[in-house]
Amino acid sequence: PCRGRHGEAPRPEGAQGLLGSSHLGNLTVRDLGGNEIGDDGAKAVAAGQLERLSTLNLSGNGIGAAGTAALAKSRGYPNLGSLDLSMNPIGAGGVKSLSAGSLGKLTALFLLGSEIGPDGARALAKTNLKLKVLALSGNSLGDEGAKTLAASAKLSSLSTLDLSANGIGDAGAKALAASPHLKGLSKLEMFANELSAAGKSALSKRFGDAVKL
């Protein structure tokens, strides 16, 4: 986690300063993970401006839907390509904001353990983002969520998709295997799901060495 001069984690009101200071103007990567800045801190970050920032880690910060909505609307990070909001309870509402937001250059989105569920999958299926990397491990997507993602033409640019530990069974696996939109996948994480030999076979037949079971 990022620490201040005396080793303390940044408070919400200090989050904007950590990202918005003029001397950080050339910064391209910022890691603020695990600092519990919450929604207020996320809003402060959203109000900042770092035009060259390409990678932002805000994982494990207690950020919910409101903070995520503020980030999604931010105009201060026009070159942000990778955003990690894993282990934050952003829920489906947060995903809806991100999918329809202003972060147009975002190509990598990490939402591991973010409580998005099948409704979050539906929001991602309608996204305006041209995602190449989408990490959704531990979100209780189930077969419903897997089928929704598999049917989405909006996700045809994906090269990496992490659906591990999501309670996905054979029905979801077969939908992914039959998807006409996942032709570009070079990595599909499907371990720790509820797959039988038939489900695993369908995935292996379609994706070969790209799938991790």
CSV table of C-alpha atoms in Angstrom, one decimal:
chain,number,residue,atom,x,y,z
A,1,PRO,CA,0.0,0.0,0.0
A,2,CYS,CA,1.0,3.6,-0.6
A,3,ARG,CA,2.2,5.3,2.6
A,4,GLY,CA,2.7,8.9,3.6
A,5,ARG,CA,5.9,10.5,4.9
A,6,HIS,CA,5.4,9.0,8.4
A,7,GLY,CA,4.3,5.6,7.2
A,8,GLU,CA,0.6,6.2,7.6
A,9,ALA,CA,-1.9,5.2,4.9
A,10,PRO,CA,-3.5,8.1,3.0
A,11,ARG,CA,-6.8,9.3,4.3
A,12,PRO,CA,-9.7,9.9,1.8
A,13,GLU,CA,-9.0,13.7,1.9
A,14,GLY,CA,-5.4,13.0,1.0
A,15,ALA,CA,-6.2,10.8,-2.0
A,16,GLN,CA,-6.6,13.7,-4.4
A,17,GLY,CA,-3.2,15.1,-3.4
A,18,LEU,CA,-1.6,11.8,-4.0
A,19,LEU,CA,-2.8,11.8,-7.6
A,20,GLY,CA,-3.3,15.4,-8.4
A,21,SER,CA,0.0,17.0,-7.3
A,22,SER,CA,1.6,18.9,-10.0
A,23,HIS,CA,5.0,17.3,-9.5
A,24,LEU,CA,3.4,13.9,-10.4
A,25,GLY,CA,2.3,15.2,-13.8
A,26,ASN,CA,4.6,12.7,-15.7
A,27,LEU,CA,3.4,9.7,-13.7
A,28,THR,CA,2.2,6.7,-15.7
A,29,VAL,CA,1.6,4.1,-13.0
A,30,ARG,CA,0.0,4.6,-9.6
A,31,ASP,CA,-0.6,2.0,-6.9
A,32,LEU,CA,-3.0,3.1,-4.1
A,33,GLY,CA,-4.2,-0.5,-3.3
A,34,GLY,CA,-5.1,-1.5,0.2
A,35,ASN,CA,-5.5,2.0,1.7
A,36,GLU,CA,-9.3,2.0,2.5
A,37,ILE,CA,-9.9,5.3,1.0
A,38,GLY,CA,-13.6,4.5,0.5
A,39,ASP,CA,-16.1,6.3,-1.7
A,40,ASP,CA,-14.9,9.7,-0.5
A,41,GLY,CA,-11.4,8.9,-1.5
A,42,ALA,CA,-12.4,7.5,-4.8
A,43,LYS,CA,-14.3,10.8,-5.5
A,44,ALA,CA,-11.2,12.7,-4.6
A,45,VAL,CA,-9.1,10.6,-7.0
A,46,ALA,CA,-11.7,11.2,-9.7
A,47,ALA,CA,-11.4,14.9,-9.2
A,48,GLY,CA,-7.6,14.7,-9.8
A,49,GLN,CA,-5.8,15.0,-13.1
A,50,LEU,CA,-2.9,13.1,-14.5
A,51,GLU,CA,-3.0,13.1,-18.2
A,52,ARG,CA,-0.2,10.6,-18.7
A,53,LEU,CA,-1.4,8.0,-16.2
A,54,SER,CA,-1.9,4.7,-17.9
A,55,THR,CA,-2.3,2.3,-14.9
A,56,LEU,CA,-4.2,2.8,-11.7
A,57,ASN,CA,-4.6,0.3,-8.9
A,58,LEU,CA,-7.3,1.0,-6.4
A,59,SER,CA,-7.9,-2.5,-5.2
A,60,GLY,CA,-8.9,-3.2,-1.6
A,61,ASN,CA,-10.1,0.3,-0.7
A,62,GLY,CA,-13.7,-0.1,0.4
A,63,ILE,CA,-14.9,1.6,-2.7
A,64,GLY,CA,-18.6,1.1,-3.6
A,65,ALA,CA,-20.9,2.0,-6.4
A,66,ALA,CA,-20.9,5.7,-5.6
A,67,GLY,CA,-17.1,6.0,-5.7
A,68,THR,CA,-16.9,3.9,-8.9
A,69,ALA,CA,-19.5,6.2,-10.6
A,70,ALA,CA,-17.3,9.2,-9.8
A,71,LEU,CA,-14.3,7.4,-11.3
A,72,ALA,CA,-16.2,6.4,-14.4
A,73,LYS,CA,-17.1,10.0,-15.0
A,74,SER,CA,-13.7,11.4,-14.5
A,75,ARG,CA,-12.1,13.4,-17.3
A,76,GLY,CA,-8.7,13.7,-15.5
A,77,TYR,CA,-7.2,10.5,-16.8
A,78,PRO,CA,-7.6,10.5,-20.6
A,79,ASN,CA,-4.9,7.9,-21.2
A,80,LEU,CA,-5.9,5.4,-18.5
A,81,GLY,CA,-5.6,2.0,-20.0
A,82,SER,CA,-5.6,-0.3,-16.9
A,83,LEU,CA,-7.8,0.0,-13.8
A,84,ASP,CA,-7.8,-2.4,-10.9
A,85,LEU,CA,-10.9,-2.2,-8.6
A,86,SER,CA,-10.6,-5.7,-7.2
A,87,MET,CA,-11.7,-6.5,-3.7
A,88,ASN,CA,-14.0,-3.4,-3.6
A,89,PRO,CA,-17.8,-3.9,-3.2
A,90,ILE,CA,-18.6,-2.0,-6.3
A,91,GLY,CA,-21.5,-4.3,-7.2
A,92,ALA,CA,-23.5,-4.4,-10.5
A,93,GLY,CA,-24.2,-0.6,-10.1
A,94,GLY,CA,-20.5,0.1,-10.2
A,95,VAL,CA,-20.0,-2.0,-13.3
A,96,LYS,CA,-22.9,-0.2,-15.1
A,97,SER,CA,-21.1,3.1,-14.4
A,98,LEU,CA,-17.8,1.9,-15.7
A,99,SER,CA,-19.4,0.3,-18.8
A,100,ALA,CA,-21.0,3.6,-19.8
A,101,GLY,CA,-18.4,6.0,-18.4
A,102,SER,CA,-15.8,8.3,-19.8
A,103,LEU,CA,-12.7,6.1,-19.5
A,104,GLY,CA,-12.7,5.5,-23.2
A,105,LYS,CA,-9.1,4.2,-23.5
A,106,LEU,CA,-9.5,1.6,-20.8
A,107,THR,CA,-8.5,-1.8,-22.2
A,108,ALA,CA,-7.7,-3.8,-19.0
A,109,LEU,CA,-10.3,-4.0,-16.1
A,110,PHE,CA,-9.7,-6.0,-13.0
A,111,LEU,CA,-12.7,-6.6,-10.8
A,112,LEU,CA,-11.8,-9.7,-8.8
A,113,GLY,CA,-14.0,-10.2,-5.8
A,114,SER,CA,-16.1,-7.1,-6.5
A,115,GLU,CA,-19.6,-8.6,-5.8
A,116,ILE,CA,-20.9,-7.9,-9.3
A,117,GLY,CA,-22.9,-11.1,-9.8
A,118,PRO,CA,-24.9,-11.9,-13.0
A,119,ASP,CA,-26.3,-8.4,-13.2
A,120,GLY,CA,-22.7,-7.1,-13.4
A,121,ALA,CA,-22.1,-9.5,-16.2
A,122,ARG,CA,-25.1,-8.1,-18.0
A,123,ALA,CA,-23.7,-4.6,-17.7
A,124,LEU,CA,-20.3,-5.7,-19.1
A,125,ALA,CA,-22.1,-7.3,-22.0
A,126,LYS,CA,-23.3,-3.9,-23.0
A,127,THR,CA,-20.0,-2.0,-22.4
A,128,ASN,CA,-18.7,0.7,-24.6
A,129,LEU,CA,-15.2,-0.2,-23.6
A,130,LYS,CA,-12.9,-2.0,-26.0
A,131,LEU,CA,-11.5,-4.4,-23.4
A,132,LYS,CA,-8.6,-6.7,-24.0
A,133,VAL,CA,-8.2,-7.9,-20.4
A,134,LEU,CA,-11.2,-8.6,-18.1
A,135,ALA,CA,-10.6,-10.3,-14.8
A,136,LEU,CA,-13.7,-11.3,-12.9
A,137,SER,CA,-12.6,-14.1,-10.5
A,138,GLY,CA,-14.8,-14.6,-7.4
A,139,ASN,CA,-17.9,-12.7,-8.4
A,140,SER,CA,-20.6,-15.5,-8.2
A,141,LEU,CA,-21.4,-15.1,-11.9
A,142,GLY,CA,-22.7,-18.6,-12.3
A,143,ASP,CA,-23.9,-20.1,-15.5
A,144,GLU,CA,-26.2,-17.1,-16.1
A,145,GLY,CA,-23.3,-14.7,-16.1
A,146,ALA,CA,-21.1,-16.9,-18.2
A,147,LYS,CA,-23.8,-17.3,-20.8
A,148,THR,CA,-24.3,-13.5,-20.9
A,149,LEU,CA,-20.6,-12.8,-21.4
A,150,ALA,CA,-20.4,-15.5,-24.1
A,151,ALA,CA,-23.2,-13.9,-26.0
A,152,SER,CA,-21.8,-10.4,-26.1
A,153,ALA,CA,-20.4,-9.1,-29.3
A,154,LYS,CA,-19.1,-6.1,-27.2
A,155,LEU,CA,-16.4,-8.4,-25.7
A,156,SER,CA,-15.0,-9.6,-29.0
A,157,SER,CA,-11.8,-7.7,-28.5
A,158,LEU,CA,-10.8,-9.8,-25.4
A,159,SER,CA,-7.5,-11.6,-25.3
A,160,THR,CA,-7.6,-12.5,-21.6
A,161,LEU,CA,-10.7,-13.5,-19.6
A,162,ASP,CA,-10.5,-14.6,-16.0
A,163,LEU,CA,-13.7,-16.4,-14.8
A,164,SER,CA,-12.2,-18.5,-12.1
A,165,ALA,CA,-14.1,-19.3,-8.9
A,166,ASN,CA,-17.5,-18.2,-10.1
A,167,GLY,CA,-19.7,-21.2,-9.6
A,168,ILE,CA,-19.8,-21.8,-13.3
A,169,GLY,CA,-21.1,-25.3,-14.4
A,170,ASP,CA,-21.2,-27.2,-17.6
A,171,ALA,CA,-24.0,-25.0,-19.1
A,172,GLY,CA,-21.9,-21.9,-18.8
A,173,ALA,CA,-18.8,-23.7,-20.0
A,174,LYS,CA,-20.5,-24.9,-23.1
A,175,ALA,CA,-21.9,-21.4,-23.8
A,176,LEU,CA,-18.3,-20.0,-23.6
A,177,ALA,CA,-17.0,-22.9,-25.9
A,178,ALA,CA,-19.7,-22.1,-28.5
A,179,SER,CA,-19.3,-18.3,-28.4
A,180,PRO,CA,-18.7,-16.7,-31.8
A,181,HIS,CA,-17.3,-13.6,-30.0
A,182,LEU,CA,-14.3,-15.1,-28.1
A,183,LYS,CA,-12.1,-15.9,-31.1
A,184,GLY,CA,-9.3,-13.7,-29.9
A,185,LEU,CA,-8.8,-15.3,-26.5
A,186,SER,CA,-5.3,-16.4,-25.7
A,187,LYS,CA,-5.9,-16.9,-22.0
A,188,LEU,CA,-9.1,-18.1,-20.3
A,189,GLU,CA,-9.0,-18.8,-16.6
A,190,MET,CA,-11.7,-21.3,-15.5
A,191,PHE,CA,-10.2,-23.1,-12.6
A,192,ALA,CA,-12.2,-23.5,-9.3
A,193,ASN,CA,-15.5,-23.7,-11.0
A,194,GLU,CA,-18.1,-26.5,-10.9
A,195,LEU,CA,-17.2,-28.3,-14.2
A,196,SER,CA,-17.6,-32.0,-15.0
A,197,ALA,CA,-15.4,-33.8,-17.5
A,198,ALA,CA,-17.9,-32.8,-20.2
A,199,GLY,CA,-17.6,-29.1,-19.4
A,200,LYS,CA,-13.8,-29.2,-19.3
A,201,SER,CA,-13.7,-31.2,-22.5
A,202,ALA,CA,-15.9,-28.6,-24.3
A,203,LEU,CA,-13.6,-25.8,-23.2
A,204,SER,CA,-10.4,-27.6,-24.0
A,205,LYS,CA,-11.7,-28.5,-27.5
A,206,ARG,CA,-12.5,-24.9,-28.3
A,207,PHE,CA,-9.6,-23.1,-26.6
A,208,GLY,CA,-6.8,-25.6,-26.3
A,209,ASP,CA,-3.9,-24.6,-24.2
A,210,ALA,CA,-5.4,-21.1,-23.7
A,211,VAL,CA,-7.8,-22.4,-21.1
A,212,LYS,CA,-6.7,-23.0,-17.5
A,213,LEU,CA,-8.9,-25.5,-15.7
